[in-house]
Amino acid sequence: MSTRPRVGILGAGQLALMLAQAAQHLDVDVLCAGRPGDCAAQAAPIIAVDLESPEEVRAFHDAVDVLTIESENVETSVLADLPHLAPQAQAVRIAQDRLFEKDFLRFNGVATAPYAEVNSLRDLHAALASIGAPSILKTRRLGYDGRGQVRLTHTDEASSAWAHTGGAPCILEAMVNFDLELSLIAARNTQGQIAFYPLTHNIHRAGILRTSIAPYVDPVLQSLAEKHMRTVLEKLNYVGVLAIEFFVSERTLIANEMAPRVHNSGHWTIEGAATSQFENALRAMLGMTLGSTRSQPTVMLNCIGTMPPESDTAPFANLHRHDYGKQPRAGRKVGHLTFPATETAAIALWQERLEILS
Ligand code: ATP
Ligand code: MG
């Protein structure tokens, strides 16, 4: 009988794929709940599980040593009372809802932009009276890559903004005039050991992450971000990898959101850190000692819409190409490229090329 640990993932997209690839080095088996053509099929068996059926999710859970998620957008009712779930349902419930998330962060001493709950046009008018414009109306749930968000430049845009959200429960959030965006990724294992990665500098365009540069060296912000991260991890008794996105304004950190999983801004760790976020996520869940997060300066560029032809990337010896095997589609993350940060000319060239392809 095999003694290899088995990790089940609810989802089979690119995050599951990279977790499954990391599992291969660790002598861990990964099974993914998804459909046959999903990205993770390149590296792991795919099993059909109805993610809305508590019975099917329970049966999948019972067949593995640890069950995890690849997206926070799962029905948390199916996660209730699963003993071998990492992270726990409570963390997912908070991170999947922008209102719960901001309430939780504030309650724990982590600054956020001013925000207000909005369930009607009337609420939106009231929120605009206190928060003002520019501001952003965001659906509480199911947003990613800037979807489910409307920017208001004037308070008289309330009706059109509200119509745009289709009446979904929202929050109105003040626009932060930030200097830059950073994220912190950390892993916490079942014994409470925590490993922090260095801060990553993230550059977005049209609400989508384009470029991540790590490490962002700023000892003051690093220790402040780690303090916030430790608070969040310990309050939730969190197990797995957690990412927190921050805005930096006037040398202080304002939390934007958190992700209860491996994160796009940590993809550079595959080549740039001694232990990737994917390996540390598996180690954390399986109660293994966390690996070193010692890092080399690294840049990750997202491929949005389509991958560049292989013949174009092949001549760059220090370029690492990650193709998720997805069909091209406008606005879709289909892969990423990673470079040592010293390759400045190649990075500039590829930033421009990827811009044209997206
Ligand atoms: P992702 O899935 O990429 O994390 P998302 O859809 O969850 O995105 P957010 O992270 O809330 O959405 O927003 C995406 C980007 O939009 C942010 O990284 C930031 O660049 C910008 N943004 C969001 N909220 C604000 C704000 N309050 N002030 C200024 N910019 C903002
Ligand atoms: Mg975000």
Tab-separated table of C-alpha atoms in Angstrom, residues 72-345:
chain	number	residue	atom	x	y	z
A	72	GLU	CA	-12.173	31.232	-2.470
A	73	ASN	CA	-15.373	31.277	-4.523
A	74	VAL	CA	-16.717	27.988	-3.242
A	75	GLU	CA	-19.979	27.555	-1.399
A	76	THR	CA	-18.763	27.425	2.186
A	77	SER	CA	-21.785	25.339	3.197
A	78	VAL	CA	-20.085	22.397	1.439
A	79	LEU	CA	-16.938	22.962	3.525
A	80	ALA	CA	-18.612	22.976	6.918
A	81	ASP	CA	-17.458	20.254	9.327
A	82	LEU	CA	-14.706	18.804	7.153
A	83	PRO	CA	-11.921	17.943	9.609
A	84	HIS	CA	-9.122	17.647	7.052
A	85	LEU	CA	-9.701	20.950	5.280
A	86	ALA	CA	-6.902	23.531	4.927
A	87	PRO	CA	-7.461	26.430	5.119
A	88	GLN	CA	-10.511	26.084	7.344
A	89	ALA	CA	-14.004	27.100	6.194
A	90	GLN	CA	-14.035	30.205	8.391
A	91	ALA	CA	-10.999	31.691	6.613
A	92	VAL	CA	-12.614	31.031	3.241
A	93	ARG	CA	-15.909	32.558	4.382
A	94	ILE	CA	-14.127	35.765	5.394
A	95	ALA	CA	-11.830	36.009	2.379
A	96	GLN	CA	-14.592	35.397	-0.174
A	97	ASP	CA	-16.679	38.352	0.974
A	98	ARG	CA	-15.226	41.859	0.766
A	99	LEU	CA	-17.400	43.127	3.602
A	100	PHE	CA	-16.488	40.317	6.041
A	101	GLU	CA	-12.865	40.620	4.951
A	102	LYS	CA	-12.601	44.361	5.582
A	103	ASP	CA	-14.500	44.091	8.877
A	104	PHE	CA	-12.129	41.315	9.962
A	105	LEU	CA	-8.993	43.237	8.947
A	106	ARG	CA	-10.087	46.426	10.692
A	107	PHE	CA	-11.134	44.579	13.812
A	108	ASN	CA	-7.624	43.126	13.943
A	109	GLY	CA	-5.850	46.443	13.580
A	110	VAL	CA	-5.068	46.244	9.862
A	111	ALA	CA	-5.924	49.509	8.073
A	112	THR	CA	-8.202	49.418	5.012
A	113	ALA	CA	-9.653	52.130	2.773
A	114	PRO	CA	-12.880	53.638	4.148
A	115	TYR	CA	-15.808	51.445	2.997
A	116	ALA	CA	-19.539	51.029	3.467
A	117	GLU	CA	-22.037	48.235	2.866
A	118	VAL	CA	-24.318	48.850	-0.134
A	119	ASN	CA	-27.457	46.780	-0.755
A	120	SER	CA	-29.565	49.311	-2.648
A	121	LEU	CA	-29.334	52.525	-4.642
A	122	ARG	CA	-30.427	54.331	-1.497
A	123	ASP	CA	-27.500	52.818	0.422
A	124	LEU	CA	-25.174	53.861	-2.401
A	125	HIS	CA	-26.312	57.480	-2.142
A	126	ALA	CA	-25.761	57.359	1.621
A	127	ALA	CA	-22.322	55.743	1.191
A	128	LEU	CA	-21.328	58.359	-1.381
A	129	ALA	CA	-22.352	61.104	1.004
A	130	SER	CA	-19.825	59.823	3.553
A	131	ILE	CA	-17.080	58.314	1.364
A	132	GLY	CA	-17.377	60.602	-1.659
A	133	ALA	CA	-15.763	60.144	-5.063
A	134	PRO	CA	-13.517	58.959	-6.559
A	135	SER	CA	-14.536	55.610	-5.161
A	136	ILE	CA	-15.131	52.043	-6.293
A	137	LEU	CA	-18.305	50.009	-6.037
A	138	LYS	CA	-17.331	46.337	-5.707
A	139	THR	CA	-19.545	43.286	-5.488
A	140	ARG	CA	-18.951	41.604	-2.140
A	141	ARG	CA	-18.444	38.212	-3.745
A	142	LEU	CA	-17.111	36.571	-6.915
A	143	GLY	CA	-14.822	39.381	-8.069
A	144	TYR	CA	-11.450	38.668	-9.664
A	145	ASP	CA	-9.133	40.462	-12.074
A	146	GLY	CA	-11.134	43.641	-11.469
A	147	ARG	CA	-14.469	42.048	-12.449
A	148	GLY	CA	-17.539	43.136	-10.505
A	149	GLN	CA	-16.119	46.628	-9.961
A	150	VAL	CA	-17.275	50.045	-11.111
A	151	ARG	CA	-15.261	53.194	-10.585
A	152	LEU	CA	-17.179	56.368	-9.768
A	153	THR	CA	-15.516	59.653	-10.515
A	154	HIS	CA	-18.510	61.784	-9.479
A	155	THR	CA	-21.242	61.210	-6.927
A	156	ASP	CA	-23.864	61.699	-9.686
A	157	GLU	CA	-22.847	58.352	-11.253
A	158	ALA	CA	-24.669	56.374	-8.562
A	159	SER	CA	-27.581	55.091	-10.683
A	160	SER	CA	-25.474	53.837	-13.581
A	161	ALA	CA	-22.932	52.243	-11.203
A	162	TRP	CA	-25.666	50.486	-9.254
A	163	ALA	CA	-27.267	49.217	-12.474
A	164	HIS	CA	-23.883	47.871	-13.571
A	165	THR	CA	-23.605	45.600	-10.530
A	166	GLY	CA	-27.020	44.095	-11.263
A	167	GLY	CA	-28.219	44.686	-7.717
A	168	ALA	CA	-25.707	42.301	-6.110
A	169	PRO	CA	-24.666	43.049	-2.495
A	170	CYS	CA	-21.717	45.452	-2.687
A	171	ILE	CA	-19.368	47.667	-0.777
A	172	LEU	CA	-18.378	51.181	-1.744
A	173	GLU	CA	-14.696	51.739	-1.154
A	174	ALA	CA	-12.751	55.005	-1.224
A	175	MET	CA	-10.198	55.208	-4.024
A	176	VAL	CA	-6.739	55.044	-2.484
A	177	ASN	CA	-4.175	57.343	-4.003
A	178	PHE	CA	-1.428	54.800	-3.568
A	179	ASP	CA	2.274	55.054	-4.328
A	180	LEU	CA	2.558	51.370	-5.137
A	181	GLU	CA	0.999	47.973	-4.529
A	182	LEU	CA	2.704	45.212	-2.558
A	183	SER	CA	1.693	41.747	-1.490
A	184	LEU	CA	2.909	39.509	1.257
A	185	ILE	CA	2.663	35.753	0.995
A	186	ALA	CA	3.170	33.458	3.952
A	187	ALA	CA	2.630	29.832	4.858
A	188	ARG	CA	1.554	28.469	8.247
A	189	ASN	CA	1.663	24.762	8.978
A	190	THR	CA	-0.486	22.609	11.235
A	191	GLN	CA	2.014	23.075	14.097
A	192	GLY	CA	1.857	26.877	13.829
A	193	GLN	CA	5.232	27.399	12.124
A	194	ILE	CA	5.111	30.454	9.828
A	195	ALA	CA	7.323	31.226	6.819
A	196	PHE	CA	7.133	34.686	5.245
A	197	TYR	CA	8.214	35.488	1.706
A	198	PRO	CA	9.699	38.898	0.964
A	199	LEU	CA	7.286	41.608	-0.141
A	200	THR	CA	6.441	41.587	-3.839
A	201	HIS	CA	5.838	44.753	-5.854
A	202	ASN	CA	2.794	44.314	-8.121
A	203	ILE	CA	1.855	46.374	-11.148
A	204	HIS	CA	-1.733	46.171	-12.429
A	205	ARG	CA	-3.373	47.488	-15.556
A	206	ALA	CA	-7.163	47.657	-15.955
A	207	GLY	CA	-7.542	45.768	-12.669
A	208	ILE	CA	-5.391	42.821	-13.847
A	209	LEU	CA	-1.984	41.934	-12.423
A	210	ARG	CA	0.676	42.393	-15.109
A	211	THR	CA	4.050	42.347	-13.400
A	212	SER	CA	5.400	41.179	-10.046
A	213	ILE	CA	8.895	42.122	-8.909
A	214	ALA	CA	10.458	40.534	-5.832
A	215	PRO	CA	11.859	41.123	-3.364
A	216	TYR	CA	10.653	44.653	-2.630
A	217	VAL	CA	13.307	45.564	-0.109
A	218	ASP	CA	11.967	47.789	2.659
A	219	PRO	CA	12.660	46.430	6.144
A	220	VAL	CA	10.116	48.751	7.809
A	221	LEU	CA	7.239	47.757	5.498
A	222	GLN	CA	8.349	44.113	5.518
A	223	SER	CA	8.111	43.930	9.294
A	224	LEU	CA	4.788	45.806	9.367
A	225	ALA	CA	3.348	43.463	6.717
A	226	GLU	CA	4.639	40.426	8.629
A	227	LYS	CA	3.070	41.733	11.830
A	228	HIS	CA	-0.322	42.049	10.085
A	229	MET	CA	0.099	38.653	8.444
A	230	ARG	CA	0.953	36.954	11.726
A	231	THR	CA	-2.120	38.480	13.377
A	232	VAL	CA	-4.406	37.279	10.593
A	233	LEU	CA	-2.879	33.790	10.449
A	234	GLU	CA	-3.034	33.281	14.184
A	235	LYS	CA	-6.542	34.726	14.624
A	236	LEU	CA	-7.822	32.290	12.005
A	237	ASN	CA	-5.631	29.395	13.198
A	238	TYR	CA	-4.833	29.315	9.504
A	239	VAL	CA	-3.181	26.397	7.739
A	240	GLY	CA	-1.813	26.792	4.208
A	241	VAL	CA	-0.638	29.766	2.157
A	242	LEU	CA	-2.263	33.166	2.575
A	243	ALA	CA	-1.658	36.298	0.496
A	244	ILE	CA	-2.473	39.839	1.591
A	245	GLU	CA	-2.508	42.641	-0.992
A	246	PHE	CA	-1.581	46.085	0.278
A	247	PHE	CA	-1.555	49.612	-1.044
A	248	VAL	CA	1.375	51.722	0.104
A	249	SER	CA	0.494	55.310	0.806
A	250	GLU	CA	2.691	57.735	2.717
A	251	ARG	CA	4.934	54.907	3.941
A	252	THR	CA	2.090	52.983	5.492
A	253	LEU	CA	0.202	49.822	4.499
A	254	ILE	CA	-3.486	49.777	3.659
A	255	ALA	CA	-4.837	46.266	3.119
A	256	ASN	CA	-6.790	45.767	-0.096
A	257	GLU	CA	-7.757	42.120	0.130
A	258	MET	CA	-6.551	38.683	1.091
A	259	ALA	CA	-6.533	35.381	-0.748
A	260	PRO	CA	-6.760	32.114	1.207
A	261	ARG	CA	-4.541	30.234	-1.235
A	262	VAL	CA	-1.451	30.429	-3.398
A	263	HIS	CA	-1.447	33.732	-5.281
A	264	ASN	CA	-0.511	35.061	-8.698
A	265	SER	CA	1.927	37.531	-7.126
A	266	GLY	CA	3.842	34.544	-5.716
A	267	HIS	CA	4.409	32.674	-8.973
A	268	TRP	CA	7.965	34.064	-9.083
A	269	THR	CA	8.804	31.826	-6.095
A	270	ILE	CA	8.926	28.749	-8.376
A	271	GLU	CA	12.288	29.863	-9.748
A	272	GLY	CA	13.086	32.761	-7.404
A	273	ALA	CA	12.819	31.216	-3.942
A	274	ALA	CA	14.477	28.208	-2.337
A	275	THR	CA	10.977	26.785	-1.737
A	276	SER	CA	8.041	27.844	-3.897
A	277	GLN	CA	4.715	29.013	-2.481
A	278	PHE	CA	3.211	25.839	-3.973
A	279	GLU	CA	5.590	23.505	-2.168
A	280	ASN	CA	5.166	25.416	1.086
A	281	ALA	CA	1.380	25.266	0.743
A	282	LEU	CA	1.582	21.463	0.530
A	283	ARG	CA	4.126	21.274	3.350
A	284	ALA	CA	1.919	23.472	5.545
A	285	MET	CA	-1.194	21.364	5.001
A	286	LEU	CA	0.609	18.078	5.491
A	287	GLY	CA	2.264	19.208	8.729
A	288	MET	CA	5.764	19.135	7.234
A	289	THR	CA	8.478	21.624	8.232
A	290	LEU	CA	8.234	24.667	5.963
A	291	GLY	CA	10.985	25.198	3.423
A	292	SER	CA	13.290	28.212	3.247
A	293	THR	CA	11.919	31.337	1.558
A	294	ARG	CA	15.407	32.629	0.715
A	295	SER	CA	14.929	34.527	-2.547
A	296	GLN	CA	16.768	35.826	-5.597
A	297	PRO	CA	15.643	39.046	-7.320
A	298	THR	CA	13.018	37.872	-9.819
A	299	VAL	CA	10.423	39.341	-12.179
A	300	MET	CA	7.196	37.634	-13.263
A	301	LEU	CA	5.214	38.808	-16.265
A	302	ASN	CA	1.647	37.575	-16.775
A	303	CYS	CA	0.575	36.440	-20.238
A	304	ILE	CA	-2.904	37.870	-20.709
A	305	GLY	CA	-5.098	36.742	-23.617
A	306	THR	CA	-2.603	34.490	-25.384
A	307	MET	CA	0.844	32.916	-24.936
A	308	PRO	CA	3.722	34.242	-27.058
A	309	PRO	CA	4.881	31.677	-29.662
A	310	GLU	CA	7.419	29.221	-28.224
A	311	SER	CA	9.890	30.077	-30.977
A	312	ASP	CA	9.974	33.662	-29.637
A	313	THR	CA	10.731	32.688	-26.029
A	314	ALA	CA	13.133	29.803	-26.761
A	315	PRO	CA	16.201	32.002	-27.492
A	316	PHE	CA	16.083	33.522	-23.980
A	317	ALA	CA	18.062	31.072	-21.874
A	318	ASN	CA	17.078	32.643	-18.535
A	319	LEU	CA	13.389	32.971	-19.322
A	320	HIS	CA	11.107	30.420	-17.647
A	321	ARG	CA	7.918	29.840	-19.549
A	322	HIS	CA	4.767	28.599	-17.797
A	323	ASP	CA	1.967	27.765	-20.212
A	324	TYR	CA	-1.238	26.821	-18.399
A	325	GLY	CA	-2.585	25.130	-21.532
A	326	LYS	CA	-5.667	27.354	-21.718
A	327	GLN	CA	-7.519	28.471	-24.810
A	328	PRO	CA	-6.635	32.092	-25.705
A	329	ARG	CA	-9.270	34.607	-24.689
A	330	ALA	CA	-9.151	38.380	-24.153
A	331	GLY	CA	-8.381	39.285	-20.541
A	332	ARG	CA	-7.617	35.674	-19.522
A	333	LYS	CA	-4.442	34.701	-17.645
A	334	VAL	CA	-3.052	31.938	-19.852
A	335	GLY	CA	0.495	31.705	-18.514
A	336	HIS	CA	3.432	33.625	-17.151
A	337	LEU	CA	7.113	34.233	-17.798
A	338	THR	CA	9.753	34.483	-15.073
A	339	PHE	CA	13.170	36.118	-15.344
A	340	PRO	CA	16.063	36.809	-12.984
A	341	ALA	CA	15.703	40.538	-12.216
A	342	THR	CA	19.193	41.138	-13.628
A	343	GLU	CA	17.838	40.473	-17.168
A	344	THR	CA	16.606	44.040	-17.466
A	345	ALA	CA	16.778	44.308	-21.262
